[in-house]
mmCIF file with all atom_site columns, C-alpha atoms in Angstrom:
data_model
loop_
_atom_site.group_PDB
_atom_site.id
_atom_site.type_symbol
_atom_site.label_atom_id
_atom_site.label_alt_id
_atom_site.label_comp_id
_atom_site.label_asym_id
_atom_site.label_entity_id
_atom_site.label_seq_id
_atom_site.pdbx_PDB_ins_code
_atom_site.Cartn_x
_atom_site.Cartn_y
_atom_site.Cartn_z
_atom_site.occupancy
_atom_site.B_iso_or_equiv
_atom_site.pdbx_formal_charge
_atom_site.auth_seq_id
_atom_site.auth_comp_id
_atom_site.auth_asym_id
_atom_site.auth_atom_id
_atom_site.pdbx_PDB_model_num
ATOM 1   C CA . LYS A 1 1   ? -0.120  -0.009 -0.341  1.00 0.00 ? 1   LYS A CA 1
ATOM 2   C CA . ASN A 1 2   ? 1.359   3.352  -0.595  1.00 0.00 ? 2   ASN A CA 1
ATOM 3   C CA . GLU A 1 3   ? 2.213   5.275  2.181   1.00 0.00 ? 3   GLU A CA 1
ATOM 4   C CA . VAL A 1 4   ? 2.769   8.384  3.426   1.00 0.00 ? 4   VAL A CA 1
ATOM 5   C CA . GLU A 1 5   ? 3.510   9.974  6.912   1.00 0.00 ? 5   GLU A CA 1
ATOM 6   C CA . GLN A 1 6   ? 4.659   13.144 8.748   1.00 0.00 ? 6   GLN A CA 1
ATOM 7   C CA . SER A 1 7   ? 5.401   13.849 11.966  1.00 0.00 ? 7   SER A CA 1
ATOM 8   C CA . PRO A 1 8   ? 5.411   15.892 14.248  1.00 0.00 ? 8   PRO A CA 1
ATOM 9   C CA . GLN A 1 9   ? 0.935   15.602 13.638  1.00 0.00 ? 9   GLN A CA 1
ATOM 10  C CA . ASN A 1 10  ? 1.466   19.060 16.149  1.00 0.00 ? 10  ASN A CA 1
ATOM 11  C CA . LEU A 1 11  ? 4.663   21.495 16.590  1.00 0.00 ? 11  LEU A CA 1
ATOM 12  C CA . THR A 1 12  ? 5.253   24.025 18.598  1.00 0.00 ? 12  THR A CA 1
ATOM 13  C CA . ALA A 1 13  ? 8.644   26.389 18.744  1.00 0.00 ? 13  ALA A CA 1
ATOM 14  C CA . GLN A 1 14  ? 9.424   30.082 20.271  1.00 0.00 ? 14  GLN A CA 1
ATOM 15  C CA . GLU A 1 15  ? 9.956   32.928 17.126  1.00 0.00 ? 15  GLU A CA 1
ATOM 16  C CA . GLY A 1 16  ? 13.483  32.190 15.584  1.00 0.00 ? 16  GLY A CA 1
ATOM 17  C CA . GLU A 1 17  ? 13.892  28.862 16.001  1.00 0.00 ? 17  GLU A CA 1
ATOM 18  C CA . PHE A 1 18  ? 14.944  26.855 13.316  1.00 0.00 ? 18  PHE A CA 1
ATOM 19  C CA . ILE A 1 19  ? 11.616  24.219 12.219  1.00 0.00 ? 19  ILE A CA 1
ATOM 20  C CA . THR A 1 20  ? 12.522  20.366 11.321  1.00 0.00 ? 20  THR A CA 1
ATOM 21  C CA . ILE A 1 21  ? 9.241   18.825 9.662   1.00 0.00 ? 21  ILE A CA 1
ATOM 22  C CA . ASN A 1 22  ? 9.496   15.306 8.499   1.00 0.00 ? 22  ASN A CA 1
ATOM 23  C CA . CYS A 1 23  ? 7.584   13.240 6.072   1.00 0.00 ? 23  CYS A CA 1
ATOM 24  C CA . SER A 1 24  ? 7.976   9.169  4.991   1.00 0.00 ? 24  SER A CA 1
ATOM 25  C CA . TYR A 1 25  ? 6.725   7.152  2.185   1.00 0.00 ? 25  TYR A CA 1
ATOM 26  C CA . SER A 1 26  ? 7.010   3.355  2.208   1.00 0.00 ? 26  SER A CA 1
ATOM 27  C CA . VAL A 1 27  ? 7.263   2.676  -2.110  1.00 0.00 ? 27  VAL A CA 1
ATOM 28  C CA . GLY A 1 28  ? 9.463   4.520  -4.651  1.00 0.00 ? 28  GLY A CA 1
ATOM 29  C CA . ILE A 1 29  ? 7.585   7.807  -6.135  1.00 0.00 ? 29  ILE A CA 1
ATOM 30  C CA . SER A 1 30  ? 7.947   10.106 -8.401  1.00 0.00 ? 30  SER A CA 1
ATOM 31  C CA . ALA A 1 31  ? 7.392   13.130 -7.268  1.00 0.00 ? 31  ALA A CA 1
ATOM 32  C CA . LEU A 1 32  ? 7.044   14.533 -3.471  1.00 0.00 ? 32  LEU A CA 1
ATOM 33  C CA . HIS A 1 33  ? 5.146   17.940 -2.659  1.00 0.00 ? 33  HIS A CA 1
ATOM 34  C CA . TRP A 1 34  ? 5.870   20.650 0.400   1.00 0.00 ? 34  TRP A CA 1
ATOM 35  C CA . LEU A 1 35  ? 2.312   21.868 0.483   1.00 0.00 ? 35  LEU A CA 1
ATOM 36  C CA . GLN A 1 36  ? 1.312   25.160 3.528   1.00 0.00 ? 36  GLN A CA 1
ATOM 37  C CA . GLN A 1 37  ? -2.389  25.006 4.811   1.00 0.00 ? 37  GLN A CA 1
ATOM 38  C CA . HIS A 1 38  ? -2.843  28.617 6.085   1.00 0.00 ? 38  HIS A CA 1
ATOM 39  C CA . PRO A 1 39  ? -6.040  29.119 9.308   1.00 0.00 ? 39  PRO A CA 1
ATOM 40  C CA . GLY A 1 40  ? -8.359  30.004 6.762   1.00 0.00 ? 40  GLY A CA 1
ATOM 41  C CA . GLY A 1 41  ? -7.444  26.896 3.876   1.00 0.00 ? 41  GLY A CA 1
ATOM 42  C CA . GLY A 1 42  ? -6.114  27.912 1.282   1.00 0.00 ? 42  GLY A CA 1
ATOM 43  C CA . ILE A 1 43  ? -3.348  25.617 -0.169  1.00 0.00 ? 43  ILE A CA 1
ATOM 44  C CA . VAL A 1 44  ? 0.116   26.990 -1.957  1.00 0.00 ? 44  VAL A CA 1
ATOM 45  C CA . SER A 1 45  ? 2.696   24.606 -2.810  1.00 0.00 ? 45  SER A CA 1
ATOM 46  C CA . LEU A 1 46  ? 6.117   25.226 -1.497  1.00 0.00 ? 46  LEU A CA 1
ATOM 47  C CA . PHE A 1 47  ? 8.502   22.656 -3.236  1.00 0.00 ? 47  PHE A CA 1
ATOM 48  C CA . MET A 1 48  ? 7.994   20.337 -5.512  1.00 0.00 ? 48  MET A CA 1
ATOM 49  C CA . LEU A 1 49  ? 10.908  17.560 -5.590  1.00 0.00 ? 49  LEU A CA 1
ATOM 50  C CA . SER A 1 50  ? 12.258  14.786 -6.842  1.00 0.00 ? 50  SER A CA 1
ATOM 51  C CA . SER A 1 51  ? 15.852  14.332 -5.808  1.00 0.00 ? 51  SER A CA 1
ATOM 52  C CA . GLY A 1 52  ? 18.141  16.387 -4.212  1.00 0.00 ? 52  GLY A CA 1
ATOM 53  C CA . LYS A 1 53  ? 16.742  20.558 -2.396  1.00 0.00 ? 53  LYS A CA 1
ATOM 54  C CA . LYS A 1 54  ? 15.577  23.011 -3.113  1.00 0.00 ? 54  LYS A CA 1
ATOM 55  C CA . LYS A 1 55  ? 15.364  26.787 -0.722  1.00 0.00 ? 55  LYS A CA 1
ATOM 56  C CA . HIS A 1 56  ? 12.963  29.512 -1.507  1.00 0.00 ? 56  HIS A CA 1
ATOM 57  C CA . GLY A 1 57  ? 14.291  32.313 1.227   1.00 0.00 ? 57  GLY A CA 1
ATOM 58  C CA . ARG A 1 58  ? 13.448  30.807 4.645   1.00 0.00 ? 58  ARG A CA 1
ATOM 59  C CA . LEU A 1 59  ? 12.258  27.070 3.672   1.00 0.00 ? 59  LEU A CA 1
ATOM 60  C CA . ILE A 1 60  ? 15.427  24.909 2.813   1.00 0.00 ? 60  ILE A CA 1
ATOM 61  C CA . ALA A 1 61  ? 13.406  20.904 1.067   1.00 0.00 ? 61  ALA A CA 1
ATOM 62  C CA . THR A 1 62  ? 15.086  17.958 0.881   1.00 0.00 ? 62  THR A CA 1
ATOM 63  C CA . ILE A 1 63  ? 14.896  14.610 0.180   1.00 0.00 ? 63  ILE A CA 1
ATOM 64  C CA . ASN A 1 64  ? 16.594  10.750 1.013   1.00 0.00 ? 64  ASN A CA 1
ATOM 65  C CA . ILE A 1 65  ? 15.120  8.384  -2.501  1.00 0.00 ? 65  ILE A CA 1
ATOM 66  C CA . GLN A 1 66  ? 17.212  5.678  -1.173  1.00 0.00 ? 66  GLN A CA 1
ATOM 67  C CA . GLU A 1 67  ? 15.741  6.356  2.614   1.00 0.00 ? 67  GLU A CA 1
ATOM 68  C CA . LYS A 1 68  ? 12.406  7.278  1.165   1.00 0.00 ? 68  LYS A CA 1
ATOM 69  C CA . HIS A 1 69  ? 12.490  10.831 3.123   1.00 0.00 ? 69  HIS A CA 1
ATOM 70  C CA . SER A 1 70  ? 12.125  14.121 2.986   1.00 0.00 ? 70  SER A CA 1
ATOM 71  C CA . SER A 1 71  ? 11.886  17.274 5.560   1.00 0.00 ? 71  SER A CA 1
ATOM 72  C CA . LEU A 1 72  ? 11.123  21.095 5.190   1.00 0.00 ? 72  LEU A CA 1
ATOM 73  C CA . HIS A 1 73  ? 12.874  23.037 7.486   1.00 0.00 ? 73  HIS A CA 1
ATOM 74  C CA . ILE A 1 74  ? 12.172  26.873 8.116   1.00 0.00 ? 74  ILE A CA 1
ATOM 75  C CA . THR A 1 75  ? 14.886  28.984 9.751   1.00 0.00 ? 75  THR A CA 1
ATOM 76  C CA . ALA A 1 76  ? 14.401  31.851 11.561  1.00 0.00 ? 76  ALA A CA 1
ATOM 77  C CA . SER A 1 77  ? 10.950  30.664 12.243  1.00 0.00 ? 77  SER A CA 1
ATOM 78  C CA . HIS A 1 78  ? 8.213   33.724 12.258  1.00 0.00 ? 78  HIS A CA 1
ATOM 79  C CA . PRO A 1 79  ? 4.828   33.729 13.597  1.00 0.00 ? 79  PRO A CA 1
ATOM 80  C CA . ARG A 1 80  ? 3.355   34.039 10.142  1.00 0.00 ? 80  ARG A CA 1
ATOM 81  C CA . ASP A 1 81  ? 5.163   30.893 10.001  1.00 0.00 ? 81  ASP A CA 1
ATOM 82  C CA . SER A 1 82  ? 2.302   28.873 11.467  1.00 0.00 ? 82  SER A CA 1
ATOM 83  C CA . ALA A 1 83  ? -0.090  26.617 9.493   1.00 0.00 ? 83  ALA A CA 1
ATOM 84  C CA . VAL A 1 84  ? -0.852  23.654 8.742   1.00 0.00 ? 84  VAL A CA 1
ATOM 85  C CA . TYR A 1 85  ? 2.601   22.138 6.464   1.00 0.00 ? 85  TYR A CA 1
ATOM 86  C CA . ILE A 1 86  ? 1.380   18.427 3.814   1.00 0.00 ? 86  ILE A CA 1
ATOM 87  C CA . CYS A 1 87  ? 3.632   16.420 2.820   1.00 0.00 ? 87  CYS A CA 1
ATOM 88  C CA . ALA A 1 88  ? 2.327   14.980 -0.619  1.00 0.00 ? 88  ALA A CA 1
ATOM 89  C CA . VAL A 1 89  ? 3.182   11.933 -2.743  1.00 0.00 ? 89  VAL A CA 1
ATOM 90  C CA . ARG A 1 90  ? 2.534   11.258 -6.336  1.00 0.00 ? 90  ARG A CA 1
ATOM 91  C CA . PHE A 1 91  ? 3.958   7.151  -6.302  1.00 0.00 ? 91  PHE A CA 1
ATOM 92  C CA . GLY A 1 92  ? 3.936   6.219  -10.560 1.00 0.00 ? 92  GLY A CA 1
ATOM 93  C CA . ASN A 1 93  ? 1.713   7.982  -12.534 1.00 0.00 ? 93  ASN A CA 1
ATOM 94  C CA . GLU A 1 94  ? 0.154   7.979  -9.852  1.00 0.00 ? 94  GLU A CA 1
ATOM 95  C CA . LYS A 1 95  ? -2.868  10.533 -7.893  1.00 0.00 ? 95  LYS A CA 1
ATOM 96  C CA . LEU A 1 96  ? -1.362  12.604 -5.204  1.00 0.00 ? 96  LEU A CA 1
ATOM 97  C CA . THR A 1 97  ? -1.874  10.650 -1.644  1.00 0.00 ? 97  THR A CA 1
ATOM 98  C CA . PHE A 1 98  ? -1.690  13.055 1.307   1.00 0.00 ? 98  PHE A CA 1
ATOM 99  C CA . GLY A 1 99  ? -0.337  13.130 5.056   1.00 0.00 ? 99  GLY A CA 1
ATOM 100 C CA . THR A 1 100 ? -2.183  14.078 7.293   1.00 0.00 ? 100 THR A CA 1
ATOM 101 C CA . GLY A 1 101 ? -0.642  17.651 7.969   1.00 0.00 ? 101 GLY A CA 1
ATOM 102 C CA . THR A 1 102 ? 1.782   19.054 10.822  1.00 0.00 ? 102 THR A CA 1
ATOM 103 C CA . ARG A 1 103 ? -0.075  21.515 12.334  1.00 0.00 ? 103 ARG A CA 1
ATOM 104 C CA . LEU A 1 104 ? 2.960   24.179 13.646  1.00 0.00 ? 104 LEU A CA 1
ATOM 105 C CA . THR A 1 105 ? 2.740   27.432 16.098  1.00 0.00 ? 105 THR A CA 1
ATOM 106 C CA . ILE A 1 106 ? 4.928   29.767 16.397  1.00 0.00 ? 106 ILE A CA 1
ATOM 107 C CA . ILE A 1 107 ? 5.068   31.545 19.420  1.00 0.00 ? 107 ILE A CA 1
ATOM 108 C CA . PRO A 1 108 ? 5.671   35.376 19.359  1.00 0.00 ? 108 PRO A CA 1
ATOM 109 C CA . GLU B 2 1   ? -3.057  35.245 -4.543  1.00 0.00 ? 1   GLU B CA 1
ATOM 110 C CA . THR B 2 2   ? -2.931  31.821 -6.403  1.00 0.00 ? 2   THR B CA 1
ATOM 111 C CA . GLY B 2 3   ? -4.463  32.174 -9.359  1.00 0.00 ? 3   GLY B CA 1
ATOM 112 C CA . VAL B 2 4   ? -6.856  30.338 -8.695  1.00 0.00 ? 4   VAL B CA 1
ATOM 113 C CA . THR B 2 5   ? -11.153 31.634 -7.493  1.00 0.00 ? 5   THR B CA 1
ATOM 114 C CA . GLN B 2 6   ? -13.477 29.374 -5.616  1.00 0.00 ? 6   GLN B CA 1
ATOM 115 C CA . THR B 2 7   ? -16.287 30.693 -4.852  1.00 0.00 ? 7   THR B CA 1
ATOM 116 C CA . PRO B 2 8   ? -18.427 31.077 -2.844  1.00 0.00 ? 8   PRO B CA 1
ATOM 117 C CA . ARG B 2 9   ? -16.242 31.517 0.631   1.00 0.00 ? 9   ARG B CA 1
ATOM 118 C CA . HIS B 2 10  ? -18.217 29.490 3.024   1.00 0.00 ? 10  HIS B CA 1
ATOM 119 C CA . LEU B 2 11  ? -21.713 28.039 1.947   1.00 0.00 ? 11  LEU B CA 1
ATOM 120 C CA . VAL B 2 12  ? -24.298 26.358 4.272   1.00 0.00 ? 12  VAL B CA 1
ATOM 121 C CA . MET B 2 13  ? -27.039 24.334 2.647   1.00 0.00 ? 13  MET B CA 1
ATOM 122 C CA . GLY B 2 14  ? -30.362 22.243 3.550   1.00 0.00 ? 14  GLY B CA 1
ATOM 123 C CA . MET B 2 15  ? -29.899 18.771 2.670   1.00 0.00 ? 15  MET B CA 1
ATOM 124 C CA . THR B 2 16  ? -32.414 18.878 0.760   1.00 0.00 ? 16  THR B CA 1
ATOM 125 C CA . ASN B 2 17  ? -31.208 21.912 -1.797  1.00 0.00 ? 17  ASN B CA 1
ATOM 126 C CA . LYS B 2 18  ? -28.733 22.434 -4.758  1.00 0.00 ? 18  LYS B CA 1
ATOM 127 C CA . LYS B 2 19  ? -25.729 24.199 -4.571  1.00 0.00 ? 19  LYS B CA 1
ATOM 128 C CA . SER B 2 20  ? -23.303 24.388 -7.008  1.00 0.00 ? 20  SER B CA 1
ATOM 129 C CA . LEU B 2 21  ? -19.055 25.308 -5.876  1.00 0.00 ? 21  LEU B CA 1
ATOM 130 C CA . LYS B 2 22  ? -16.876 27.132 -8.374  1.00 0.00 ? 22  LYS B CA 1
ATOM 131 C CA . CYS B 2 23  ? -13.657 27.126 -9.394  1.00 0.00 ? 23  CYS B CA 1
ATOM 132 C CA . GLU B 2 24  ? -12.326 29.150 -11.935 1.00 0.00 ? 24  GLU B CA 1
ATOM 133 C CA . GLN B 2 25  ? -8.152  29.009 -12.885 1.00 0.00 ? 25  GLN B CA 1
ATOM 134 C CA . HIS B 2 26  ? -5.901  31.767 -14.682 1.00 0.00 ? 26  HIS B CA 1
ATOM 135 C CA . LEU B 2 27  ? -3.059  30.092 -14.773 1.00 0.00 ? 27  LEU B CA 1
ATOM 136 C CA . GLY B 2 28  ? -3.759  28.616 -18.465 1.00 0.00 ? 28  GLY B CA 1
ATOM 137 C CA . HIS B 2 29  ? -3.497  25.238 -17.127 1.00 0.00 ? 29  HIS B CA 1
ATOM 138 C CA . ASN B 2 30  ? -5.283  21.931 -18.854 1.00 0.00 ? 30  ASN B CA 1
ATOM 139 C CA . ALA B 2 31  ? -5.688  19.986 -15.707 1.00 0.00 ? 31  ALA B CA 1
ATOM 140 C CA . MET B 2 32  ? -7.728  21.220 -12.992 1.00 0.00 ? 32  MET B CA 1
ATOM 141 C CA . TYR B 2 33  ? -9.168  19.232 -9.424  1.00 0.00 ? 33  TYR B CA 1
ATOM 142 C CA . TRP B 2 34  ? -11.665 18.582 -7.157  1.00 0.00 ? 34  TRP B CA 1
ATOM 143 C CA . TYR B 2 35  ? -10.468 18.063 -3.243  1.00 0.00 ? 35  TYR B CA 1
ATOM 144 C CA . LYS B 2 36  ? -12.190 16.863 -0.538  1.00 0.00 ? 36  LYS B CA 1
ATOM 145 C CA . GLN B 2 37  ? -11.087 18.137 2.589   1.00 0.00 ? 37  GLN B CA 1
ATOM 146 C CA . SER B 2 38  ? -11.967 16.635 6.378   1.00 0.00 ? 38  SER B CA 1
ATOM 147 C CA . ALA B 2 39  ? -11.500 17.826 9.560   1.00 0.00 ? 39  ALA B CA 1
ATOM 148 C CA . LYS B 2 40  ? -8.474  15.307 10.732  1.00 0.00 ? 40  LYS B CA 1
ATOM 149 C CA . LYS B 2 41  ? -8.301  13.892 7.888   1.00 0.00 ? 41  LYS B CA 1
ATOM 150 C CA . PRO B 2 42  ? -6.064  14.136 5.292   1.00 0.00 ? 42  PRO B CA 1
ATOM 151 C CA . LEU B 2 43  ? -6.836  15.383 1.682   1.00 0.00 ? 43  LEU B CA 1
ATOM 152 C CA . GLU B 2 44  ? -9.079  13.105 -0.486  1.00 0.00 ? 44  GLU B CA 1
ATOM 153 C CA . LEU B 2 45  ? -8.879  13.644 -4.266  1.00 0.00 ? 45  LEU B CA 1
ATOM 154 C CA . MET B 2 46  ? -12.318 13.286 -6.250  1.00 0.00 ? 46  MET B CA 1
ATOM 155 C CA . PHE B 2 47  ? -12.336 14.600 -9.961  1.00 0.00 ? 47  PHE B CA 1
ATOM 156 C CA . VAL B 2 48  ? -9.593  15.269 -11.825 1.00 0.00 ? 48  VAL B CA 1
ATOM 157 C CA . TYR B 2 49  ? -9.610  16.744 -15.421 1.00 0.00 ? 49  TYR B CA 1
ATOM 158 C CA . ASN B 2 50  ? -7.580  16.985 -17.927 1.00 0.00 ? 50  ASN B CA 1
ATOM 159 C CA . PHE B 2 51  ? -8.264  19.825 -21.123 1.00 0.00 ? 51  PHE B CA 1
ATOM 160 C CA . LYS B 2 52  ? -11.625 18.970 -20.169 1.00 0.00 ? 52  LYS B CA 1
ATOM 161 C CA . GLU B 2 53  ? -12.726 16.049 -19.976 1.00 0.00 ? 53  GLU B CA 1
ATOM 162 C CA . GLN B 2 54  ? -12.749 14.023 -16.862 1.00 0.00 ? 54  GLN B CA 1
ATOM 163 C CA . THR B 2 55  ? -9.856  11.127 -16.358 1.00 0.00 ? 55  THR B CA 1
ATOM 164 C CA . GLU B 2 56  ? -10.592 10.434 -12.678 1.00 0.00 ? 56  GLU B CA 1
ATOM 165 C CA . ASN B 2 57  ? -13.433 9.848  -10.262 1.00 0.00 ? 57  ASN B CA 1
ATOM 166 C CA . ASN B 2 58  ? -12.353 8.315  -6.796  1.00 0.00 ? 58  ASN B CA 1
ATOM 167 C CA . SER B 2 59  ? -16.260 6.731  -6.247  1.00 0.00 ? 59  SER B CA 1
ATOM 168 C CA . VAL B 2 60  ? -17.865 9.402  -5.531  1.00 0.00 ? 60  VAL B CA 1
ATOM 169 C CA . PRO B 2 61  ? -21.257 9.285  -4.514  1.00 0.00 ? 61  PRO B CA 1
ATOM 170 C CA . SER B 2 62  ? -23.378 10.659 -7.580  1.00 0.00 ? 62  SER B CA 1
ATOM 171 C CA . ARG B 2 63  ? -24.944 13.493 -5.270  1.00 0.00 ? 63  ARG B CA 1
ATOM 172 C CA . PHE B 2 64  ? -21.379 15.187 -5.916  1.00 0.00 ? 64  PHE B CA 1
ATOM 173 C CA . SER B 2 65  ? -21.416 15.363 -9.454  1.00 0.00 ? 65  SER B CA 1
ATOM 174 C CA . PRO B 2 66  ? -18.610 18.060 -11.670 1.00 0.00 ? 66  PRO B CA 1
ATOM 175 C CA . GLU B 2 67  ? -18.542 20.057 -14.489 1.00 0.00 ? 67  GLU B CA 1
ATOM 176 C CA . CYS B 2 68  ? -15.983 21.186 -16.630 1.00 0.00 ? 68  CYS B CA 1
ATOM 177 C CA . PRO B 2 69  ? -17.364 23.609 -19.618 1.00 0.00 ? 69  PRO B CA 1
ATOM 178 C CA . ASN B 2 70  ? -13.784 24.506 -20.375 1.00 0.00 ? 70  ASN B CA 1
ATOM 179 C CA . SER B 2 71  ? -9.689  24.453 -19.128 1.00 0.00 ? 71  SER B CA 1
ATOM 180 C CA . SER B 2 72  ? -10.586 27.630 -17.115 1.00 0.00 ? 72  SER B CA 1
ATOM 181 C CA . HIS B 2 73  ? -14.070 26.271 -15.227 1.00 0.00 ? 73  HIS B CA 1
ATOM 182 C CA . LEU B 2 74  ? -14.920 24.176 -13.105 1.00 0.00 ? 74  LEU B CA 1
ATOM 183 C CA . PHE B 2 75  ? -17.886 23.111 -10.961 1.00 0.00 ? 75  PHE B CA 1
ATOM 184 C CA . LEU B 2 76  ? -18.956 20.769 -7.870  1.00 0.00 ? 76  LEU B CA 1
ATOM 185 C CA . HIS B 2 77  ? -22.859 21.052 -8.292  1.00 0.00 ? 77  HIS B CA 1
ATOM 186 C CA . LEU B 2 78  ? -24.440 19.099 -5.355  1.00 0.00 ? 78  LEU B CA 1
ATOM 187 C CA . HIS B 2 79  ? -27.365 17.524 -4.331  1.00 0.00 ? 79  HIS B CA 1
ATOM 188 C CA . THR B 2 80  ? -29.241 16.414 -0.920  1.00 0.00 ? 80  THR B CA 1
ATOM 189 C CA . LEU B 2 81  ? -25.973 16.192 0.781   1.00 0.00 ? 81  LEU B CA 1
ATOM 190 C CA . GLN B 2 82  ? -25.862 14.773 4.187   1.00 0.00 ? 82  GLN B CA 1
ATOM 191 C CA . PRO B 2 83  ? -24.338 15.905 6.894   1.00 0.00 ? 83  PRO B CA 1
ATOM 192 C CA . GLU B 2 84  ? -20.862 13.949 6.948   1.00 0.00 ? 84  GLU B CA 1
ATOM 193 C CA . ASP B 2 85  ? -20.076 15.580 3.391   1.00 0.00 ? 85  ASP B CA 1
ATOM 194 C CA . SER B 2 86  ? -19.544 19.070 5.076   1.00 0.00 ? 86  SER B CA 1
ATOM 195 C CA . ALA B 2 87  ? -16.125 19.273 4.630   1.00 0.00 ? 87  ALA B CA 1
ATOM 196 C CA . LEU B 2 88  ? -13.282 21.785 2.652   1.00 0.00 ? 88  LEU B CA 1
ATOM 197 C CA . TYR B 2 89  ? -13.404 21.031 -0.625  1.00 0.00 ? 89  TYR B CA 1
ATOM 198 C CA . LEU B 2 90  ? -11.086 22.744 -2.088  1.00 0.00 ? 90  LEU B CA 1
ATOM 199 C CA . CYS B 2 91  ? -9.635  22.792 -6.554  1.00 0.00 ? 91  CYS B CA 1
ATOM 200 C CA . ALA B 2 92  ? -6.520  22.630 -7.884  1.00 0.00 ? 92  ALA B CA 1
ATOM 201 C CA . SER B 2 93  ? -5.274  22.949 -11.137 1.00 0.00 ? 93  SER B CA 1
ATOM 202 C CA . SER B 2 94  ? -1.848  22.263 -12.460 1.00 0.00 ? 94  SER B CA 1
ATOM 203 C CA . GLN B 2 95  ? -0.123  22.867 -15.878 1.00 0.00 ? 95  GLN B CA 1
ATOM 204 C CA . VAL B 2 96  ? -0.281  19.691 -16.525 1.00 0.00 ? 96  VAL B CA 1
ATOM 205 C CA . LEU B 2 97  ? -1.314  16.609 -14.921 1.00 0.00 ? 97  LEU B CA 1
ATOM 206 C CA . GLY B 2 98  ? 1.324   15.683 -12.450 1.00 0.00 ? 98  GLY B CA 1
ATOM 207 C CA . ASP B 2 99  ? 3.391   19.262 -12.746 1.00 0.00 ? 99  ASP B CA 1
ATOM 208 C CA . THR B 2 100 ? 2.960   21.233 -9.896  1.00 0.00 ? 100 THR B CA 1
ATOM 209 C CA . ILE B 2 101 ? -0.789  22.504 -8.376  1.00 0.00 ? 101 ILE B CA 1
ATOM 210 C CA . TYR B 2 102 ? -2.197  25.463 -6.920  1.00 0.00 ? 102 TYR B CA 1
ATOM 211 C CA . PHE B 2 103 ? -4.508  25.238 -5.346  1.00 0.00 ? 103 PHE B CA 1
ATOM 212 C CA . GLY B 2 104 ? -8.068  27.507 -4.661  1.00 0.00 ? 104 GLY B CA 1
ATOM 213 C CA . GLU B 2 105 ? -8.583  29.076 -0.865  1.00 0.00 ? 105 GLU B CA 1
ATOM 214 C CA . GLY B 2 106 ? -11.351 26.735 -0.351  1.00 0.00 ? 106 GLY B CA 1
ATOM 215 C CA . SER B 2 107 ? -14.913 26.244 0.029   1.00 0.00 ? 107 SER B CA 1
ATOM 216 C CA . TRP B 2 108 ? -16.478 25.694 3.469   1.00 0.00 ? 108 TRP B CA 1
ATOM 217 C CA . LEU B 2 109 ? -19.733 23.745 2.724   1.00 0.00 ? 109 LEU B CA 1
ATOM 218 C CA . THR B 2 110 ? -21.592 22.268 5.534   1.00 0.00 ? 110 THR B CA 1
ATOM 219 C CA . VAL B 2 111 ? -24.778 20.373 5.289   1.00 0.00 ? 111 VAL B CA 1
ATOM 220 C CA . VAL B 2 112 ? -27.704 21.287 8.076   1.00 0.00 ? 112 VAL B CA 1
#
């Protein structure tokens, strides 16, 4: 069965802390997405990865194909980073499979 | 602003009502999607349209009826829904199937 697991489910941190959110999947994938969902429901696509590492501002996403694992890092976290972060993977040509999300709260 | 606009943002409907959700994308994409997000569950894919043709129906009950009149517009027609259908319904698009996906803000649906 194609599965996606995220950890932690909930994460609370102080402003400025370095944040890591993890995503593991069960079998080989063709692509992995990191998404950010704000409290109002809107979702923004942060990264799409198939290998290596991508960086955008304070956000860094890495993927290790051999270990079937990806991480999303946030440097110098800020209260506006508070959101649900969702990992989604595409197994071959199949539809996206979503993780349950990680709820991040950054306290000023 | 992601380029994908959904209306209405909030909808409350009775179980006997008929209503529709609308999605419009201004990105020139060819693939459009409907997703459902229930409380404490992962996003669930409902329907996929590619070049206006439905390519996937993920075992969605017939009380949900999609319509894609052109590559820029996608509707979800709702009739005789159940309270358990209350959820956030998200529209998304991508240039082609499998490409980076862009989501709308979602429509919060409450069935009473």
